[in-house]
Tab-separated table of C-alpha atoms and ligand atoms in Angstrom:
chain	number	residue	atom	x	y	z
G	1	MET	CA	310.976	145.528	34.897
G	2	LYS	CA	308.096	143.543	36.385
G	3	VAL	CA	305.671	145.769	38.273
G	4	LEU	CA	303.056	144.562	40.728
G	5	VAL	CA	299.973	146.793	40.563
G	6	ILE	CA	297.779	146.775	43.651
G	7	ASN	CA	294.283	148.205	43.977
G	8	CYS	CA	293.178	147.755	47.574
G	9	GLY	CA	289.579	148.148	48.778
G	10	SER	CA	288.289	147.821	52.328
G	11	SER	CA	287.712	144.061	52.003
G	12	SER	CA	289.153	143.307	48.570
G	13	LEU	CA	292.438	143.505	46.699
G	14	LYS	CA	292.904	143.441	42.932
G	15	PHE	CA	296.356	142.820	41.503
G	16	GLN	CA	298.200	142.535	38.204
G	17	LEU	CA	301.805	141.726	37.487
G	18	ILE	CA	302.877	143.667	34.406
G	19	ASP	CA	306.049	143.370	32.359
G	20	SER	CA	306.864	147.001	31.660
G	21	GLU	CA	308.953	146.276	28.559
G	22	SER	CA	306.321	144.262	26.680
G	23	GLU	CA	303.441	145.970	28.595
G	24	GLN	CA	301.888	142.505	28.912
G	25	CYS	CA	299.956	141.395	31.967
G	26	LEU	CA	301.720	138.264	33.285
G	27	ALA	CA	299.101	137.355	35.887
G	28	LYS	CA	296.136	138.951	37.586
G	29	GLY	CA	293.635	138.217	40.270
G	30	LEU	CA	291.418	139.296	43.094
G	31	CYS	CA	291.200	138.605	46.831
G	32	GLU	CA	287.672	139.084	48.103
G	33	ARG	CA	285.979	139.222	51.483
G	34	ILE	CA	289.246	139.754	53.364
G	35	GLY	CA	288.591	139.285	57.085
G	36	LEU	CA	285.393	137.355	56.335
G	37	ASP	CA	284.979	134.097	54.397
G	38	GLY	CA	287.725	134.983	51.926
G	39	SER	CA	288.305	133.776	48.374
G	40	MET	CA	291.065	134.303	45.860
G	41	THR	CA	290.944	134.317	42.078
G	42	TYR	CA	294.242	133.897	40.242
G	43	ALA	CA	294.807	133.856	36.493
G	44	PRO	CA	298.275	133.532	34.976
G	45	GLU	CA	298.479	134.818	31.391
G	46	GLY	CA	297.502	132.014	29.022
G	47	GLY	CA	296.735	129.686	31.966
G	48	GLU	CA	293.601	128.598	33.693
G	49	LYS	CA	291.723	131.000	35.972
G	50	VAL	CA	291.282	129.425	39.402
G	51	LYS	CA	289.053	130.604	42.255
G	52	LYS	CA	289.377	129.069	45.682
G	53	ALA	CA	287.994	129.727	49.144
G	54	ILE	CA	290.845	130.672	51.445
G	55	ASP	CA	291.049	132.296	54.860
G	56	MET	CA	292.734	135.687	54.949
G	57	PRO	CA	292.244	137.510	58.197
G	58	ASP	CA	293.795	140.748	56.939
G	59	HIS	CA	295.350	142.489	53.920
G	60	THR	CA	298.895	141.439	54.866
G	61	GLU	CA	297.817	137.812	54.616
G	62	ALA	CA	296.038	138.538	51.290
G	63	ILE	CA	299.214	140.066	49.843
G	64	ARG	CA	301.274	137.158	51.202
G	65	LEU	CA	298.953	134.787	49.300
G	66	VAL	CA	299.243	136.890	46.144
G	67	LEU	CA	303.066	136.761	46.334
G	68	GLU	CA	302.907	133.026	46.977
G	69	ALA	CA	300.689	132.493	43.910
G	70	LEU	CA	302.991	134.620	41.716
G	71	THR	CA	306.064	132.595	42.779
G	72	ASN	CA	304.369	129.183	42.959
G	73	PRO	CA	306.556	126.646	41.063
G	74	GLY	CA	303.468	125.244	39.278
G	75	THR	CA	301.276	128.217	38.359
G	76	GLY	CA	303.509	131.176	39.218
G	77	VAL	CA	304.977	133.560	36.642
G	78	VAL	CA	308.208	134.576	38.438
G	79	LYS	CA	310.843	132.432	40.124
G	80	SER	CA	311.349	134.694	43.117
G	81	LEU	CA	310.149	137.992	44.539
G	82	ASP	CA	313.475	139.564	43.498
G	83	GLU	CA	312.081	139.652	39.956
G	84	ILE	CA	309.421	142.161	41.021
G	85	GLY	CA	311.160	145.492	40.588
G	86	ALA	CA	308.483	147.792	42.007
G	87	VAL	CA	304.930	148.008	43.283
G	88	GLY	CA	302.415	150.585	42.011
G	89	HIS	CA	299.496	151.341	44.308
G	90	ARG	CA	296.237	152.925	43.261
G	91	VAL	CA	295.357	155.615	45.798
G	92	VAL	CA	291.896	157.131	45.501
G	93	HIS	CA	292.290	160.595	47.036
G	94	GLY	CA	295.386	162.753	46.936
G	95	GLY	CA	293.519	165.966	47.814
G	96	GLU	CA	295.412	169.088	46.726
G	97	LYS	CA	298.707	167.646	47.922
G	98	PHE	CA	299.272	165.266	45.027
G	99	ALA	CA	299.043	166.537	41.464
G	100	LYS	CA	301.332	163.714	40.319
G	101	SER	CA	302.272	160.156	41.228
G	102	VAL	CA	304.942	159.865	43.935
G	103	VAL	CA	307.479	157.405	45.289
G	104	ILE	CA	306.079	156.296	48.636
G	105	SER	CA	308.004	157.446	51.707
G	106	GLU	CA	307.036	157.961	55.346
G	107	GLU	CA	306.213	161.630	54.570
G	108	VAL	CA	303.995	160.595	51.651
G	109	LEU	CA	302.140	158.087	53.831
G	110	ALA	CA	301.477	160.794	56.412
G	111	ALA	CA	300.221	163.163	53.692
G	112	VAL	CA	297.914	160.484	52.244
G	113	GLU	CA	296.563	159.841	55.718
G	114	GLU	CA	295.687	163.534	55.967
G	115	CYS	CA	293.427	163.032	52.919
G	116	ASN	CA	291.491	160.209	54.643
G	117	ASP	CA	288.721	162.626	55.606
G	118	LEU	CA	288.011	163.240	51.921
G	119	ALA	CA	287.665	159.525	51.045
G	120	PRO	CA	286.899	157.697	54.293
G	121	LEU	CA	285.884	154.464	52.539
G	122	HIS	CA	288.846	154.272	50.181
G	123	ASN	CA	292.038	155.938	51.412
G	124	PRO	CA	292.377	153.963	54.679
G	125	ALA	CA	292.101	150.731	52.649
G	126	ASN	CA	294.749	151.972	50.189
G	127	LEU	CA	297.080	152.724	53.105
G	128	ILE	CA	296.522	149.260	54.581
G	129	GLY	CA	297.550	147.760	51.217
G	130	ILE	CA	300.700	149.887	51.054
G	131	ASN	CA	301.708	149.006	54.627
G	132	ALA	CA	301.063	145.301	54.031
G	133	CYS	CA	303.328	145.389	50.947
G	134	LYS	CA	306.002	147.287	52.866
G	135	GLU	CA	305.993	144.575	55.499
G	136	LEU	CA	306.422	141.747	53.002
G	137	MET	CA	308.658	143.494	50.452
G	138	PRO	CA	310.599	146.022	52.555
G	139	ASP	CA	313.273	146.664	49.924
G	140	THR	CA	311.013	147.017	46.886
G	141	PRO	CA	310.286	150.616	45.806
G	142	MET	CA	306.621	151.612	45.783
G	143	VAL	CA	304.725	154.318	43.965
G	144	GLY	CA	301.320	155.859	44.732
G	145	VAL	CA	299.157	156.782	41.723
G	146	PHE	CA	296.202	158.984	42.626
G	147	ASP	CA	292.725	158.956	41.043
G	148	THR	CA	292.481	162.669	41.678
G	149	ALA	CA	295.920	163.759	40.409
G	150	PHE	CA	295.102	164.226	36.698
G	151	HIS	CA	292.304	166.653	37.591
G	152	GLN	CA	294.523	168.944	39.648
G	153	THR	CA	295.090	171.120	36.557
G	154	MET	CA	291.460	172.337	36.650
G	155	PRO	CA	291.203	176.109	36.942
G	156	GLU	CA	289.639	177.615	40.051
G	157	GLU	CA	286.376	178.474	38.265
G	158	ALA	CA	285.931	174.772	37.427
G	159	TYR	CA	286.745	173.356	40.859
G	160	MET	CA	285.019	175.839	43.162
G	161	TYR	CA	281.450	175.323	44.365
G	162	GLY	CA	279.087	178.225	44.989
G	163	LEU	CA	279.441	177.842	48.762
G	164	PRO	CA	280.818	180.153	51.465
G	165	TYR	CA	284.547	180.396	50.722
G	166	GLU	CA	285.386	179.562	54.328
G	167	TYR	CA	284.391	175.922	53.682
G	168	TYR	CA	287.114	175.688	51.078
G	169	GLN	CA	289.571	177.395	53.414
G	170	LYS	CA	288.665	175.267	56.434
G	171	TYR	CA	287.874	171.885	54.897
G	172	ARG	CA	289.171	172.059	51.313
G	173	ILE	CA	285.643	171.493	49.986
G	174	ARG	CA	285.977	171.704	46.186
G	175	ARG	CA	285.695	169.553	43.085
G	176	TYR	CA	288.497	166.967	42.907
G	177	GLY	CA	287.262	164.453	40.326
G	178	PHE	CA	288.060	160.734	40.146
G	179	HIS	CA	288.980	158.073	37.531
G	180	GLY	CA	291.906	160.396	36.701
G	181	THR	CA	294.227	157.544	35.733
G	182	SER	CA	291.642	156.367	33.203
G	183	HIS	CA	290.877	159.853	31.821
G	184	SER	CA	294.586	160.500	31.407
G	185	TYR	CA	295.340	157.131	29.760
G	186	VAL	CA	292.339	157.252	27.392
G	187	SER	CA	292.805	160.856	26.237
G	188	ALA	CA	296.525	160.339	25.562
G	189	ARG	CA	295.834	157.051	23.776
G	190	ALA	CA	293.161	158.686	21.576
G	191	ALA	CA	295.693	161.261	20.369
G	192	GLU	CA	298.237	158.472	19.740
G	193	VAL	CA	295.744	156.364	17.740
G	194	LEU	CA	294.763	159.404	15.659
G	195	GLY	CA	298.428	160.293	15.118
G	196	ARG	CA	297.732	163.824	16.404
G	197	SER	CA	299.547	165.909	18.988
G	198	TYR	CA	297.999	165.466	22.456
G	199	GLU	CA	298.943	169.064	23.256
G	200	GLU	CA	296.793	170.417	20.414
G	201	LEU	CA	293.545	168.513	20.924
G	202	LYS	CA	290.300	169.193	22.761
G	203	ILE	CA	289.121	165.814	24.040
G	204	ILE	CA	286.058	164.778	26.048
G	205	VAL	CA	286.386	161.406	27.808
G	206	CYS	CA	283.222	159.603	28.919
G	207	HIS	CA	284.326	156.957	31.460
G	208	LEU	CA	281.087	154.990	31.750
G	209	GLY	CA	281.407	152.087	34.187
G	210	ASN	CA	279.595	151.244	37.394
G	211	GLY	CA	280.921	154.594	38.521
G	212	ALA	CA	280.906	157.138	35.701
G	213	SER	CA	282.491	160.484	34.978
G	214	VAL	CA	283.193	162.823	32.072
G	215	SER	CA	286.264	164.993	31.696
G	216	ALA	CA	287.335	167.828	29.435
G	217	VAL	CA	290.995	167.549	28.398
G	218	LYS	CA	292.362	170.581	26.576
G	219	ASN	CA	295.899	170.545	25.181
G	220	GLY	CA	296.782	167.535	27.346
G	221	LYS	CA	295.452	168.991	30.609
G	222	CYS	CA	292.202	168.318	32.431
G	223	VAL	CA	290.119	171.512	32.603
G	224	ASP	CA	286.915	170.080	34.095
G	225	THR	CA	285.384	166.829	35.286
G	226	SER	CA	281.973	165.734	36.484
G	227	MET	CA	282.740	164.032	39.818
G	228	GLY	CA	283.253	166.402	42.698
G	229	LEU	CA	284.336	166.321	46.325
G	230	THR	CA	283.152	162.711	46.247
G	231	PRO	CA	282.342	160.239	43.446
G	232	LEU	CA	278.608	160.839	43.961
G	233	GLU	CA	278.386	163.959	41.798
G	234	GLY	CA	277.955	164.174	38.052
G	235	LEU	CA	276.497	161.551	35.754
G	236	ILE	CA	273.728	159.157	36.694
G	237	MET	CA	275.539	155.894	37.540
G	238	GLY	CA	274.722	152.237	38.248
G	239	THR	CA	273.358	152.883	41.729
G	240	ARG	CA	274.512	156.481	42.395
G	241	SER	CA	272.225	159.427	41.710
G	242	GLY	CA	274.790	161.842	40.249
G	243	ASP	CA	273.664	165.501	40.201
G	244	ILE	CA	270.485	166.287	42.089
G	245	ASP	CA	268.982	169.356	43.727
G	246	PRO	CA	270.613	169.240	47.195
G	247	ALA	CA	267.273	170.252	48.778
G	248	ILE	CA	265.902	166.798	47.825
G	249	ILE	CA	267.862	165.326	50.749
G	250	GLU	CA	265.989	167.430	53.305
G	251	PHE	CA	262.695	166.908	51.449
G	252	ILE	CA	262.867	163.091	51.602
G	253	ALA	CA	264.224	163.171	55.180
G	254	HIS	CA	261.144	165.151	56.296
G	255	LYS	CA	258.631	163.172	54.238
G	256	GLU	CA	259.886	159.770	55.401
G	257	GLY	CA	261.311	160.653	58.820
G	258	ARG	CA	264.759	159.371	57.851
G	259	SER	CA	268.263	160.481	58.797
G	260	ILE	CA	270.740	162.144	56.432
G	261	ASP	CA	272.912	158.995	56.615
G	262	ASP	CA	269.917	156.964	55.440
G	263	ILE	CA	269.233	159.255	52.511
G	264	MET	CA	272.924	159.277	51.557
G	265	ALA	CA	272.816	155.465	51.445
G	266	VAL	CA	269.822	155.735	49.074
G	267	LEU	CA	271.715	158.205	46.857
G	268	ASN	CA	274.771	155.928	46.746
G	269	LYS	CA	273.268	152.457	46.587
G	270	LYS	CA	269.625	152.579	45.448
G	271	SER	CA	269.567	155.391	42.905
G	272	GLY	CA	271.080	155.745	39.434
G	273	VAL	CA	269.767	153.487	36.693
G	274	LEU	CA	268.853	150.875	39.323
G	275	GLY	CA	266.429	153.277	41.003
G	276	LEU	CA	265.272	154.903	37.762
G	277	SER	CA	264.434	151.532	36.205
G	278	GLY	CA	262.210	150.649	39.179
G	279	ASN	CA	264.863	148.269	40.591
G	280	LEU	CA	265.156	146.289	37.352
G	281	SER	CA	268.981	146.337	37.358
G	282	SER	CA	272.101	148.473	37.658
G	283	ASP	CA	273.727	146.428	34.895
G	284	PHE	CA	273.493	147.798	31.359
G	285	ARG	CA	273.314	144.298	29.866
G	286	ASP	CA	269.940	143.868	31.612
G	287	LEU	CA	268.844	147.399	30.770
G	288	GLU	CA	269.711	146.931	27.095
G	289	ASP	CA	267.639	143.712	27.031
G	290	GLY	CA	264.781	145.510	28.772
G	291	TYR	CA	265.001	148.473	26.391
G	292	ASN	CA	264.884	146.157	23.372
G	293	ARG	CA	261.800	144.320	24.639
G	294	GLY	CA	260.018	147.604	25.429
G	295	ASP	CA	260.270	147.563	29.240
G	296	ALA	CA	259.187	151.050	30.392
G	297	GLY	CA	261.606	151.161	33.380
G	298	ALA	CA	264.595	150.126	31.274
G	299	ALA	CA	263.705	152.703	28.607
G	300	ARG	CA	263.324	155.442	31.231
G	301	ALA	CA	266.710	154.596	32.799
G	302	MET	CA	268.505	154.278	29.461
G	303	LYS	CA	267.124	157.504	27.981
G	304	THR	CA	267.707	159.588	31.120
G	305	TYR	CA	271.248	158.211	31.481
G	306	CYS	CA	272.197	158.986	27.872
G	307	TYR	CA	270.574	162.432	27.971
G	308	HIS	CA	272.744	163.352	30.963
G	309	VAL	CA	275.929	162.129	29.254
G	310	ALA	CA	275.013	164.253	26.213
G	311	LYS	CA	274.386	167.294	28.444
G	312	TYR	CA	277.879	167.001	29.955
G	313	ILE	CA	279.391	166.707	26.479
G	314	GLY	CA	277.614	169.948	25.590
G	315	ALA	CA	278.860	171.660	28.744
G	316	TYR	CA	282.459	170.593	28.178
G	317	THR	CA	282.344	171.576	24.507
G	318	ALA	CA	281.422	175.040	25.775
G	319	ALA	CA	284.144	174.920	28.460
G	320	MET	CA	286.816	174.196	25.809
G	321	ASN	CA	285.258	176.364	23.083
G	322	GLY	CA	284.943	173.271	20.887
G	323	VAL	CA	285.813	169.595	20.831
G	324	ASP	CA	287.893	167.496	18.422
G	325	VAL	CA	287.445	164.015	19.867
G	326	ILE	CA	284.883	162.337	22.122
G	327	CYS	CA	286.020	159.048	23.724
G	328	PHE	CA	283.927	156.307	25.301
G	329	THR	CA	285.561	153.957	27.791
G	330	ALA	CA	285.009	151.547	30.764
G	331	GLY	CA	282.452	148.714	31.034
G	332	ILE	CA	279.501	150.532	29.469
G	333	GLY	CA	281.422	152.949	27.252
G	334	GLU	CA	283.375	150.067	25.695
G	335	ASN	CA	280.617	147.470	25.447
G	336	ALA	CA	277.243	149.153	24.924
G	337	PRO	CA	276.685	150.283	21.299
G	338	LEU	CA	273.131	151.322	22.210
G	339	VAL	CA	274.380	153.835	24.793
G	340	ARG	CA	276.874	155.313	22.311
G	341	ASN	CA	274.142	155.481	19.680
G	342	LEU	CA	271.679	157.263	21.957
G	343	VAL	CA	274.322	159.727	23.242
G	344	CYS	CA	275.597	160.497	19.735
G	345	GLY	CA	271.987	161.062	18.658
G	346	TYR	CA	272.219	164.388	20.542
G	347	LEU	CA	275.460	165.468	18.863
G	348	GLY	CA	274.240	166.489	15.403
G	349	TYR	CA	275.311	170.081	16.197
G	350	LEU	CA	278.930	168.814	16.384
G	351	GLY	CA	278.578	167.172	12.977
G	352	VAL	CA	278.865	163.679	14.526
G	353	GLU	CA	278.050	160.896	12.060
G	354	LEU	CA	278.301	157.412	13.564
G	355	ASP	CA	279.599	154.494	11.492
G	356	GLN	CA	277.170	151.813	12.692
G	357	ASP	CA	279.422	148.885	11.732
G	358	ALA	CA	282.370	150.322	13.655
G	359	ASN	CA	280.078	151.102	16.600
G	360	ARG	CA	279.238	147.395	16.938
G	361	LYS	CA	282.905	146.326	17.351
G	362	ARG	CA	284.367	145.482	20.760
G	363	GLY	CA	287.689	145.470	22.590
G	364	GLU	CA	289.836	147.620	20.316
G	365	ASP	CA	290.887	151.252	19.978
G	366	ILE	CA	288.627	152.418	17.192
G	367	VAL	CA	287.104	155.506	15.571
G	368	ILE	CA	283.339	154.906	15.362
G	369	THR	CA	282.457	157.925	13.212
G	370	THR	CA	282.547	158.154	9.414
G	371	PRO	CA	285.535	159.828	7.696
G	372	GLY	CA	283.265	162.841	6.968
G	373	SER	CA	282.202	163.312	10.596
G	374	ARG	CA	283.177	166.829	11.770
G	375	THR	CA	283.955	165.534	15.299
G	376	ALA	CA	285.604	162.135	15.821
G	377	VAL	CA	284.045	159.721	18.307
G	378	MET	CA	286.233	156.857	19.543
G	379	VAL	CA	286.086	153.800	21.748
G	380	ILE	CA	289.327	153.401	23.731
G	381	PRO	CA	289.398	150.472	26.191
G	382	THR	CA	290.800	151.830	29.428
G	383	ASN	CA	293.735	150.165	31.165
G	384	GLU	CA	294.274	151.737	34.568
G	385	GLU	CA	296.676	148.984	35.680
G	386	LEU	CA	298.976	149.574	32.714
G	387	ALA	CA	298.843	153.320	33.370
G	388	ILE	CA	299.829	152.696	37.016
G	389	ALA	CA	302.659	150.378	35.922
G	390	ARG	CA	303.945	153.037	33.484
G	391	GLU	CA	303.878	155.704	36.184
G	392	THR	CA	305.707	153.361	38.556
G	393	VAL	CA	308.470	152.665	36.049
G	394	ARG	CA	308.711	156.385	35.173
G	395	LEU	CA	309.411	157.159	38.836
G	396	VAL	CA	311.588	154.258	39.931
G	397	GLY	CA	312.779	152.673	36.669
O	1	AMP	P1	283.232	148.822	35.061
O	1	AMP	O1	282.865	149.515	36.336
O	1	AMP	O2	284.024	149.680	34.129
O	1	AMP	O3	283.819	147.464	35.268
O	1	AMP	O4	281.830	148.567	34.288
O	1	AMP	C1	280.920	147.625	34.747
O	1	AMP	C2	279.588	147.808	34.029
O	1	AMP	O5	279.769	147.721	32.608
O	1	AMP	C3	278.574	146.706	34.327
O	1	AMP	O6	277.880	146.946	35.516
O	1	AMP	C4	277.665	146.801	33.138
O	1	AMP	O7	276.665	147.781	33.390
O	1	AMP	C5	278.550	147.309	32.008
O	1	AMP	N1	278.816	146.272	31.005
O	1	AMP	C6	279.760	145.306	31.036
O	1	AMP	N2	279.685	144.526	29.932
O	1	AMP	C7	278.666	145.001	29.182
O	1	AMP	C8	278.085	144.641	27.923
O	1	AMP	N3	278.561	143.631	27.208
O	1	AMP	N4	277.030	145.382	27.482
O	1	AMP	C9	276.567	146.419	28.201
O	1	AMP	N5	277.068	146.814	29.377
O	1	AMP	C10	278.113	146.126	29.864
């Protein structure tokens, strides 16, 4: 079956068409600045990637253009829309309602809408994408795959905050976690590559991208993760602060006479390694260059970032009473040997011995520790689109 995977943001839409039998991506692309001065990038497998400016007043028009590109007699990869057997939608927040992917129905849409409060920037955009697809492909089954679902197995002691319980009762304030599709895919893939049973392993996944989170996966189930009610908590990220003393918000607000909204924008957009480096960059390629030429800001950002990753690994080793495998994934986890080196520098107590040659490789599932290393460290490139396509086929195939 050919599955269209859609990841809809407020003004953007990423898509991939995946053949579920071969698990190959047939075409992918991105619509940007929907409702503004739009552009569309389209890349058929093995063909040329083309980007063109194109007006798209709304998401329905963006999806219409995507379907047109996929069926275009020149550059398309299917003859007609009938060849697309199902659509898999990434949905950011499923709250406590969705511990698994679901076939989208009117009831499901209403339940997702009830989670909008928890992800006001993301969920409404996801719903717009689903409705636009429904309009253009009314007879094609659709599945919602939630970023939060994999983490719903966390025990109460891991997901509760030390706040008055009434806030949980009234507003469902608790840890939810994000990047669940990636944590699930990477941990299962690590077990597969090692030829070990997923149900018998203690795995820590470090998803280090622009957004970053760590999860503890014990016997195939998530038992803790570093992002919380929102994706602001946890690790230091590109521009997000991660964990801070909550009193800092009031402190800066008083000192600078700024509103809470203002400070939240600083914590989301001007903090993380960007802020720590003195505005050098949020991109680890720049930070690695800076670190290597002795730039003090880059070194400060890099060392603080890696220290925090190592601290979470320690915490989750304690949470699982041990760890068998530590996985690095996403843009930084897959591509930055320096970050892996600095993080693993803290893991002598786990008997981690890095194989420096393996650590320099890119783009493959690989063990980067020596055969004698007591704990295995791996790089597993994440593939959230493939995971969404698999879930879609599992439910409607
Ligand atoms: P993601 O959110 O998973 O797409 O990750 C994006 C981030 O990965 C970028 O902002 C960079 O910080 C990082 N990244 C991508 N390529 C490299 C690379 N070759 N070396 C170091 N960092 C990289």
